[in-house]
Tab-separated table of C-alpha atoms and ligand atoms in Angstrom:
chain	number	residue	atom	x	y	z
A	74	MET	CA	10.668	16.032	-23.414
A	75	PRO	CA	10.253	16.019	-19.648
A	76	GLU	CA	13.567	15.700	-17.827
A	77	VAL	CA	12.161	13.271	-15.303
A	78	VAL	CA	9.812	10.306	-15.481
A	79	ILE	CA	8.184	9.447	-12.135
A	80	VAL	CA	6.784	5.921	-11.901
A	81	GLY	CA	3.746	6.055	-9.619
A	82	ALA	CA	1.291	8.843	-8.745
A	83	GLY	CA	0.816	8.017	-5.072
A	84	PRO	CA	1.380	10.670	-2.368
A	85	THR	CA	5.168	10.302	-2.737
A	86	GLY	CA	5.190	10.475	-6.533
A	87	LEU	CA	2.967	13.577	-6.401
A	88	ALA	CA	5.306	15.202	-3.872
A	89	CYS	CA	8.262	14.488	-6.186
A	90	GLY	CA	6.445	16.050	-9.147
A	91	ILE	CA	5.614	19.158	-7.102
A	92	GLU	CA	9.150	19.685	-5.777
A	93	LEU	CA	10.594	19.278	-9.283
A	94	LYS	CA	8.037	21.753	-10.669
A	95	LYS	CA	8.986	24.276	-7.979
A	96	LEU	CA	12.590	24.060	-9.300
A	97	GLY	CA	11.471	24.432	-12.903
A	98	ILE	CA	12.243	20.806	-13.794
A	99	GLY	CA	9.732	19.138	-16.113
A	100	ALA	CA	8.338	15.761	-15.056
A	101	VAL	CA	5.686	13.293	-16.179
A	102	LEU	CA	4.065	10.883	-13.719
A	103	ILE	CA	3.107	7.479	-15.129
A	104	GLU	CA	0.475	5.671	-13.077
A	105	LYS	CA	-0.827	2.192	-13.836
A	106	GLY	CA	-4.159	2.881	-12.111
A	107	CYS	CA	-5.997	5.989	-10.988
A	108	LEU	CA	-4.447	8.869	-9.061
A	109	THR	CA	-3.227	7.582	-5.637
A	110	ASN	CA	-4.320	4.116	-6.744
A	111	SER	CA	-3.220	2.433	-3.502
A	112	LEU	CA	-5.302	4.800	-1.340
A	113	TYR	CA	-8.235	4.223	-3.700
A	114	ASN	CA	-7.927	0.466	-3.021
A	115	TYR	CA	-7.817	0.843	0.756
A	116	PRO	CA	-10.864	-0.274	2.798
A	117	THR	CA	-13.811	1.894	1.778
A	118	ASN	CA	-14.573	3.202	5.257
A	119	MET	CA	-10.930	3.553	6.324
A	120	THR	CA	-9.797	6.317	8.694
A	121	PHE	CA	-6.124	7.274	8.511
A	122	PHE	CA	-4.150	6.961	11.749
A	123	THR	CA	-2.413	10.200	10.839
A	124	THR	CA	-3.761	13.707	11.414
A	125	PRO	CA	-4.330	15.821	8.278
A	126	GLU	CA	-1.296	18.097	8.494
A	127	LEU	CA	1.015	15.043	8.415
A	128	LEU	CA	-0.437	13.913	5.080
A	129	GLU	CA	0.071	17.301	3.419
A	130	ILE	CA	2.230	17.761	0.313
A	131	GLY	CA	3.250	20.829	-1.701
A	132	GLY	CA	2.442	23.139	1.197
A	133	ILE	CA	-1.290	22.731	0.543
A	134	PRO	CA	-3.278	22.542	3.820
A	135	MET	CA	-5.464	19.456	4.313
A	136	THR	CA	-8.674	19.730	6.295
A	137	SER	CA	-11.009	17.091	7.661
A	138	LEU	CA	-14.342	17.025	9.466
A	139	ASN	CA	-12.711	14.789	12.074
A	140	GLU	CA	-9.467	14.603	13.966
A	141	LYS	CA	-8.208	12.054	11.394
A	142	PRO	CA	-9.207	12.116	7.725
A	143	ASN	CA	-10.988	9.280	5.984
A	144	ARG	CA	-10.197	7.703	2.629
A	145	THR	CA	-12.674	9.879	0.676
A	146	GLU	CA	-11.213	13.082	2.133
A	147	ALA	CA	-7.667	11.957	1.303
A	148	LEU	CA	-8.612	11.085	-2.295
A	149	LYS	CA	-10.228	14.507	-2.729
A	150	TYR	CA	-7.216	16.269	-1.213
A	151	TYR	CA	-4.671	14.609	-3.508
A	152	ARG	CA	-6.876	15.305	-6.580
A	153	ARG	CA	-7.013	18.967	-5.555
A	154	VAL	CA	-3.232	19.154	-5.076
A	155	ALA	CA	-2.537	17.488	-8.443
A	156	GLU	CA	-4.907	19.968	-10.077
A	157	TYR	CA	-3.429	22.986	-8.252
A	158	TYR	CA	0.090	22.158	-9.467
A	159	GLN	CA	-1.139	21.104	-12.925
A	160	LEU	CA	1.006	17.943	-12.742
A	161	ASP	CA	1.384	15.921	-15.974
A	162	ILE	CA	-0.081	12.560	-14.917
A	163	ARG	CA	-0.709	9.682	-17.330
A	164	GLN	CA	-3.248	7.433	-15.593
A	165	TYR	CA	-3.903	3.778	-16.494
A	166	GLU	CA	-0.469	3.386	-18.034
A	167	ARG	CA	1.743	0.656	-16.581
A	168	VAL	CA	5.536	0.955	-16.736
A	169	LEU	CA	6.876	-2.401	-17.895
A	170	ARG	CA	10.621	-1.786	-18.103
A	171	MET	CA	13.200	0.835	-18.892
A	172	ASP	CA	16.591	0.958	-20.575
A	173	GLY	CA	19.323	3.443	-21.370
A	174	ALA	CA	21.503	5.255	-18.850
A	175	ASP	CA	21.823	8.498	-16.885
A	176	GLY	CA	20.834	11.412	-19.089
A	177	ALA	CA	19.169	9.198	-21.719
A	178	PHE	CA	16.651	6.685	-20.378
A	179	THR	CA	13.754	5.179	-22.313
A	180	VAL	CA	10.739	4.087	-20.299
A	181	HIS	CA	8.518	1.423	-21.894
A	182	SER	CA	4.898	1.280	-20.792
A	183	MET	CA	1.476	-0.011	-21.823
A	184	ASP	CA	-1.583	2.229	-21.844
A	185	ARG	CA	-5.159	1.159	-21.081
A	186	PHE	CA	-5.824	0.397	-24.727
A	187	GLY	CA	-2.981	-2.114	-24.698
A	188	LYS	CA	-0.868	0.221	-26.830
A	189	ALA	CA	2.882	0.329	-26.172
A	190	GLN	CA	4.213	3.747	-25.164
A	191	THR	CA	7.756	5.042	-24.700
A	192	HIS	CA	8.962	8.046	-22.715
A	193	ALA	CA	12.467	9.512	-22.917
A	194	ALA	CA	13.922	11.033	-19.768
A	195	LYS	CA	17.225	12.170	-18.278
A	196	LYS	CA	16.325	10.985	-14.779
A	197	ILE	CA	13.938	8.400	-13.309
A	198	ILE	CA	12.147	8.328	-9.946
A	199	LEU	CA	10.622	5.041	-8.796
A	200	ALA	CA	7.740	5.860	-6.419
A	201	MET	CA	5.943	2.557	-6.958
A	202	GLY	CA	4.745	1.820	-3.404
A	203	TYR	CA	4.119	-1.670	-2.017
A	204	TYR	CA	0.345	-2.292	-2.058
A	205	ASP	CA	0.198	-4.193	-5.360
A	206	ILE	CA	2.020	-7.351	-4.298
A	207	PRO	CA	0.439	-9.225	-1.361
A	208	ASN	CA	2.449	-11.649	0.779
A	209	LYS	CA	0.829	-14.882	-0.377
A	210	LEU	CA	-0.073	-17.793	1.938
A	211	HIS	CA	1.853	-20.506	0.080
A	212	ILE	CA	-0.411	-23.272	1.424
A	213	PRO	CA	-2.746	-25.732	-0.340
A	214	GLY	CA	-5.730	-23.696	-1.561
A	215	GLY	CA	-3.942	-20.436	-0.805
A	216	ASP	CA	-4.622	-19.169	-4.338
A	217	MET	CA	-8.330	-19.983	-4.381
A	218	ASP	CA	-10.691	-17.110	-5.288
A	219	LYS	CA	-12.170	-17.207	-1.812
A	220	VAL	CA	-8.777	-16.087	-0.395
A	221	ILE	CA	-8.805	-12.261	-0.458
A	222	HIS	CA	-5.780	-10.032	0.225
A	223	TYR	CA	-7.628	-6.722	-0.209
A	224	TYR	CA	-10.453	-6.040	2.241
A	225	ARG	CA	-12.854	-3.355	0.950
A	226	GLU	CA	-16.150	-3.462	2.847
A	227	PRO	CA	-18.184	-5.972	4.829
A	228	HIS	CA	-21.632	-6.137	3.281
A	229	PRO	CA	-21.044	-9.044	0.830
A	230	TYR	CA	-20.110	-11.337	3.738
A	231	TYR	CA	-23.277	-10.884	5.841
A	232	GLY	CA	-24.235	-14.190	7.532
A	233	LEU	CA	-21.179	-16.076	6.150
A	234	GLU	CA	-18.271	-17.878	7.863
A	235	VAL	CA	-15.279	-15.611	7.384
A	236	ALA	CA	-11.680	-16.135	8.550
A	237	VAL	CA	-9.310	-13.202	9.046
A	238	ILE	CA	-5.591	-14.011	9.088
A	239	GLY	CA	-3.432	-11.486	10.977
A	240	ALA	CA	-3.529	-9.289	14.066
A	241	LYS	CA	-2.387	-5.858	12.919
A	242	ASN	CA	-4.497	-2.836	11.881
A	243	SER	CA	-5.874	-4.192	8.616
A	244	ALA	CA	-6.885	-7.510	10.230
A	245	ALA	CA	-8.432	-5.865	13.302
A	246	ILE	CA	-10.462	-3.390	11.204
A	247	ALA	CA	-11.655	-6.098	8.808
A	248	ALA	CA	-12.615	-8.455	11.660
A	249	LEU	CA	-14.608	-5.762	13.483
A	250	GLU	CA	-16.430	-4.416	10.421
A	251	LEU	CA	-17.308	-7.978	9.305
A	252	PHE	CA	-18.551	-8.849	12.811
A	253	TRP	CA	-20.637	-5.647	13.030
A	254	THR	CA	-22.152	-6.538	9.645
A	255	GLY	CA	-23.299	-9.977	10.726
A	256	ALA	CA	-20.508	-12.206	9.396
A	257	LYS	CA	-19.311	-15.086	11.655
A	258	VAL	CA	-15.696	-14.127	12.189
A	259	THR	CA	-12.732	-16.347	13.096
A	260	LEU	CA	-9.376	-14.613	13.578
A	261	ILE	CA	-6.145	-16.623	13.195
A	262	HIS	CA	-2.712	-15.318	14.209
A	263	ARG	CA	0.750	-16.827	14.719
A	264	GLY	CA	1.388	-14.506	17.666
A	265	ASP	CA	-0.186	-14.803	21.095
A	266	ARG	CA	-2.308	-11.624	20.986
A	267	ILE	CA	-3.522	-8.627	19.004
A	268	SER	CA	-0.504	-6.551	17.889
A	269	ASP	CA	0.451	-3.550	20.019
A	270	SER	CA	0.698	-1.530	16.791
A	271	VAL	CA	-3.102	-1.640	16.394
A	272	LYS	CA	-4.621	1.843	16.615
A	273	TYR	CA	-5.544	2.751	20.206
A	274	TRP	CA	-9.172	3.374	19.304
A	275	ILE	CA	-9.507	-0.086	17.746
A	276	LYS	CA	-7.427	-2.421	19.952
A	277	PRO	CA	-9.739	-2.588	23.022
A	278	ASN	CA	-12.704	-3.150	20.728
A	279	ILE	CA	-11.349	-6.213	18.965
A	280	GLU	CA	-9.927	-7.574	22.228
A	281	ASN	CA	-13.369	-7.328	23.888
A	282	ARG	CA	-15.091	-9.048	20.959
A	283	ILE	CA	-12.604	-11.885	21.330
A	284	LYS	CA	-12.928	-12.015	25.137
A	285	SER	CA	-16.736	-12.244	24.828
A	286	GLY	CA	-16.427	-14.963	22.164
A	287	GLU	CA	-18.263	-12.860	19.565
A	288	VAL	CA	-15.135	-13.141	17.414
A	289	LYS	CA	-13.555	-16.589	17.627
A	290	ALA	CA	-9.743	-16.334	17.845
A	291	TYR	CA	-6.945	-18.872	17.370
A	292	PHE	CA	-3.633	-17.447	18.592
A	293	GLN	CA	-0.239	-19.134	18.133
A	294	SER	CA	-1.929	-20.734	15.167
A	295	SER	CA	-1.775	-20.652	11.386
A	296	VAL	CA	-3.955	-21.748	8.484
A	297	LYS	CA	-2.532	-24.930	6.966
A	298	ALA	CA	-4.943	-25.482	4.082
A	299	VAL	CA	-7.944	-23.885	2.410
A	300	TYR	CA	-10.792	-25.953	0.959
A	301	ALA	CA	-14.044	-24.991	-0.796
A	302	ASP	CA	-16.106	-24.992	2.409
A	303	SER	CA	-13.582	-25.183	5.257
A	304	ILE	CA	-10.030	-24.430	6.416
A	305	ASP	CA	-7.471	-26.374	8.479
A	306	ILE	CA	-5.952	-24.423	11.348
A	307	GLU	CA	-2.825	-25.659	13.082
A	308	THR	CA	-3.254	-24.772	16.762
A	309	PRO	CA	-1.107	-25.616	19.821
A	310	GLN	CA	-3.704	-28.371	20.463
A	311	GLY	CA	-3.391	-29.788	16.924
A	312	ILE	CA	-5.183	-29.344	13.626
A	313	VAL	CA	-8.716	-27.931	13.815
A	314	GLN	CA	-11.012	-27.881	10.748
A	315	VAL	CA	-13.596	-25.079	10.692
A	316	LYS	CA	-16.428	-24.236	8.284
A	317	ASN	CA	-15.430	-21.377	5.997
A	318	ASP	CA	-16.778	-19.324	3.078
A	319	PHE	CA	-14.101	-16.631	2.694
A	320	VAL	CA	-10.553	-16.012	3.948
A	321	PHE	CA	-9.181	-12.477	4.388
A	322	ALA	CA	-5.412	-12.907	4.324
A	323	MET	CA	-4.282	-9.624	5.933
A	324	THR	CA	-0.661	-10.765	5.636
A	325	GLY	CA	0.872	-7.539	4.324
A	326	TYR	CA	2.300	-6.444	0.999
A	327	ARG	CA	5.733	-5.806	-0.504
A	328	PRO	CA	7.444	-3.553	-3.067
A	329	ASP	CA	8.230	-4.889	-6.568
A	330	PHE	CA	11.745	-6.167	-5.814
A	331	GLU	CA	11.978	-7.931	-9.184
A	332	PHE	CA	11.416	-4.651	-11.048
A	333	MET	CA	14.216	-2.914	-9.110
A	334	ALA	CA	16.606	-5.862	-9.389
A	335	ALA	CA	16.030	-5.994	-13.163
A	336	LEU	CA	17.347	-2.405	-13.326
A	337	GLY	CA	20.544	-3.462	-11.584
A	338	ILE	CA	19.590	-2.029	-8.192
A	339	THR	CA	21.124	-4.048	-5.356
A	340	LEU	CA	18.742	-5.171	-2.622
A	341	ASP	CA	20.016	-5.911	0.861
A	342	GLU	CA	19.811	-9.654	1.391
A	343	ALA	CA	18.122	-9.524	4.793
A	344	THR	CA	15.814	-6.531	4.429
A	345	GLN	CA	15.482	-6.280	0.637
A	346	LYS	CA	16.164	-2.577	1.082
A	347	PRO	CA	17.476	-1.114	-2.185
A	348	ARG	CA	20.920	0.397	-1.802
A	349	THR	CA	20.587	4.191	-2.087
A	350	ASN	CA	22.493	7.334	-1.162
A	351	PRO	CA	20.696	8.285	2.085
A	352	GLU	CA	20.959	12.019	1.308
A	353	THR	CA	19.763	12.078	-2.295
A	354	LEU	CA	17.955	8.672	-2.531
A	355	GLU	CA	19.809	8.042	-5.788
A	356	SER	CA	20.334	4.331	-6.322
A	357	GLU	CA	23.600	2.784	-7.455
A	358	VAL	CA	22.282	3.045	-10.988
A	359	LYS	CA	23.130	6.652	-11.725
A	360	GLY	CA	20.092	8.725	-12.609
A	361	ILE	CA	17.570	6.368	-10.979
A	362	TYR	CA	16.101	7.602	-7.675
A	363	LEU	CA	13.843	5.767	-5.214
A	364	ALA	CA	11.083	7.500	-3.274
A	365	GLY	CA	8.545	6.523	-0.652
A	366	VAL	CA	7.863	3.102	0.792
A	367	VAL	CA	9.901	1.322	-1.898
A	368	VAL	CA	13.085	2.253	0.015
A	369	ALA	CA	11.886	0.323	3.090
A	370	GLY	CA	12.310	-3.158	1.633
A	371	VAL	CA	10.250	-5.679	3.619
A	372	HIS	CA	9.925	-3.211	6.533
A	373	THR	CA	7.062	-1.355	4.849
A	374	ASN	CA	5.915	0.131	8.177
A	375	GLU	CA	9.106	2.234	8.383
A	376	ILE	CA	8.139	4.559	5.518
A	377	PHE	CA	4.638	5.914	5.125
A	378	ILE	CA	3.044	9.134	3.892
A	379	GLU	CA	4.119	11.091	6.987
A	380	ASN	CA	7.841	10.676	6.187
A	381	GLY	CA	7.871	9.489	2.538
A	382	ARG	CA	6.421	12.854	1.476
A	383	PHE	CA	9.805	14.516	2.180
A	384	HIS	CA	11.702	12.355	-0.285
A	385	GLY	CA	10.576	14.593	-3.155
A	386	ALA	CA	12.488	17.672	-1.948
A	387	ALA	CA	15.732	15.726	-1.423
A	388	ILE	CA	15.525	14.127	-4.879
A	389	ALA	CA	14.561	17.375	-6.658
A	390	ALA	CA	17.494	19.189	-5.030
A	391	SER	CA	19.851	16.440	-6.200
A	392	ILE	CA	18.525	16.516	-9.776
A	393	ALA	CA	18.748	20.324	-9.836
A	394	GLY	CA	22.301	20.047	-8.527
A	395	ALA	CA	23.193	17.455	-11.174
A	396	ARG	CA	22.036	19.839	-13.897
B	171	FAD	C1	-4.907	0.347	5.241
B	171	FAD	C2	-3.738	1.327	5.263
B	171	FAD	C3	-3.784	2.455	6.070
B	171	FAD	C4	-2.708	3.380	6.063
B	171	FAD	N1	-2.791	4.483	6.862
B	171	FAD	C5	-1.765	5.382	6.830
B	171	FAD	C6	-1.818	6.578	7.626
B	171	FAD	O1	-2.744	6.819	8.381
B	171	FAD	N2	-0.747	7.452	7.555
B	171	FAD	C7	0.329	7.214	6.736
B	171	FAD	O2	1.261	8.061	6.712
B	171	FAD	N3	0.408	6.097	5.967
B	171	FAD	C8	-0.609	5.194	6.026
B	171	FAD	N4	-0.525	4.056	5.278
B	171	FAD	C9	0.689	3.817	4.469
B	171	FAD	C10	0.644	4.657	3.213
B	171	FAD	O3	-0.574	4.588	2.576
B	171	FAD	C11	1.737	4.255	2.260
B	171	FAD	O4	2.927	4.252	2.940
B	171	FAD	C12	1.751	5.252	1.095
B	171	FAD	O5	0.653	5.037	0.281
B	171	FAD	C13	3.035	5.139	0.357
B	171	FAD	O6	2.996	6.151	-0.631
B	171	FAD	P1	3.789	5.895	-1.987
B	171	FAD	O7	3.449	7.037	-2.878
B	171	FAD	O8	5.214	5.608	-1.675
B	171	FAD	O9	3.177	4.532	-2.536
B	171	FAD	P2	1.709	4.270	-3.089
B	171	FAD	O10	0.701	5.149	-2.463
B	171	FAD	O11	1.522	2.804	-3.016
B	171	FAD	O12	1.797	4.731	-4.617
B	171	FAD	C14	2.533	4.010	-5.560
B	171	FAD	C15	1.836	4.176	-6.906
B	171	FAD	O13	2.646	3.564	-7.917
B	171	FAD	C16	1.795	2.940	-8.858
B	171	FAD	N5	2.570	1.930	-9.578
B	171	FAD	C17	3.149	0.815	-9.058
B	171	FAD	N6	3.790	0.107	-10.021
B	171	FAD	C18	3.628	0.812	-11.184
B	171	FAD	C19	4.059	0.601	-12.549
B	171	FAD	N7	4.785	-0.460	-12.897
B	171	FAD	N8	3.676	1.510	-13.482
B	171	FAD	C20	2.969	2.614	-13.138
B	171	FAD	N9	2.514	2.857	-11.858
B	171	FAD	C21	2.855	1.985	-10.895
B	171	FAD	C22	0.689	2.357	-7.996
B	171	FAD	O14	-0.479	2.097	-8.748
B	171	FAD	C23	0.475	3.452	-6.946
B	171	FAD	O15	-0.527	4.381	-7.278
B	171	FAD	C24	-1.577	3.130	5.259
B	171	FAD	C25	-1.515	1.982	4.465
B	171	FAD	C26	-2.584	1.074	4.471
B	171	FAD	C27	-2.491	-0.165	3.622
């Protein structure tokens, strides 16, 4: 029986498994999708804003043909690291709930054949990320199939009327790639301009497309309703209805607060940050640790691979100490 069950095999979960292994503590990683499932679901042609050495885990060097790695290079790197450390990873197995207490937990999951599985463990690490739950639009038509929260690549939208909601990195990249691929792009944002957090090599590009009118932009505006062939945009000048085939709602994502709350973990009312010991990342529920972006609550831009990768060492040291 492994001592520790890690929920999630993203970069943080992998780092936790490695640090535990280095201390001779057995762990199994349970992953509902493929290895680093969130990274796999990122835009196909995505380039990380981080340089390779800041994405490294387990002391394994990461290389890239470019100054910043792309999604394919990152996927290959994390596969190689998982292989090098011979981590015990159960892919396509979703953790549904867990019960028990410190020293004797039971984790209940469902594998890809729909078969119920259970795993006993003395300690639990939740490294479940945030990319699986999009911030929905909550407007009429907001749940239509044509409303997409996960941009992958532009080709299927060639020649079509596409709206992009948002003005941060994901929205800017989607809008540019769709424009370059021949889609007719309309960008809608509540703020008055493209966010300053947009990568420096992208910001001037999207701003120039907007200035030249190649990408139509509605700032200080929001989408009020989605219909089969159009959308209503509330602008400072009133409601505007525009032709539309697809809506990319780049409105961000959030951790699974319900899952944590069901375990008895207290979430801060304002930030939804789970209450943890800042040194060890142990939650109030003894024996349950939180790692990676899940500790950031709604402020998911505070924890990313660059800093979440260090959570593993702190947690492993605490578990070793608790032995
Ligand atoms: C487009 C984009 C670009 C980014 N670029 C960068 C960058 O350049 N540099 C950087 O540092 N960060 C970047 N980030 C942020 C970074 O990817 C995340 O912060 C990082 O993935 C968090 O790692 P994690 O392991 O905590 O979570 P995740 O990578 O999300 O991993 C969590 C894992 O848990 C699994 N899981 C969830 N629920 C369950 C369950 N119930 N049962 C089993 N498994 C479960 C998920 O499938 C997933 O694989 C970017 C994010 C996005 C969206």
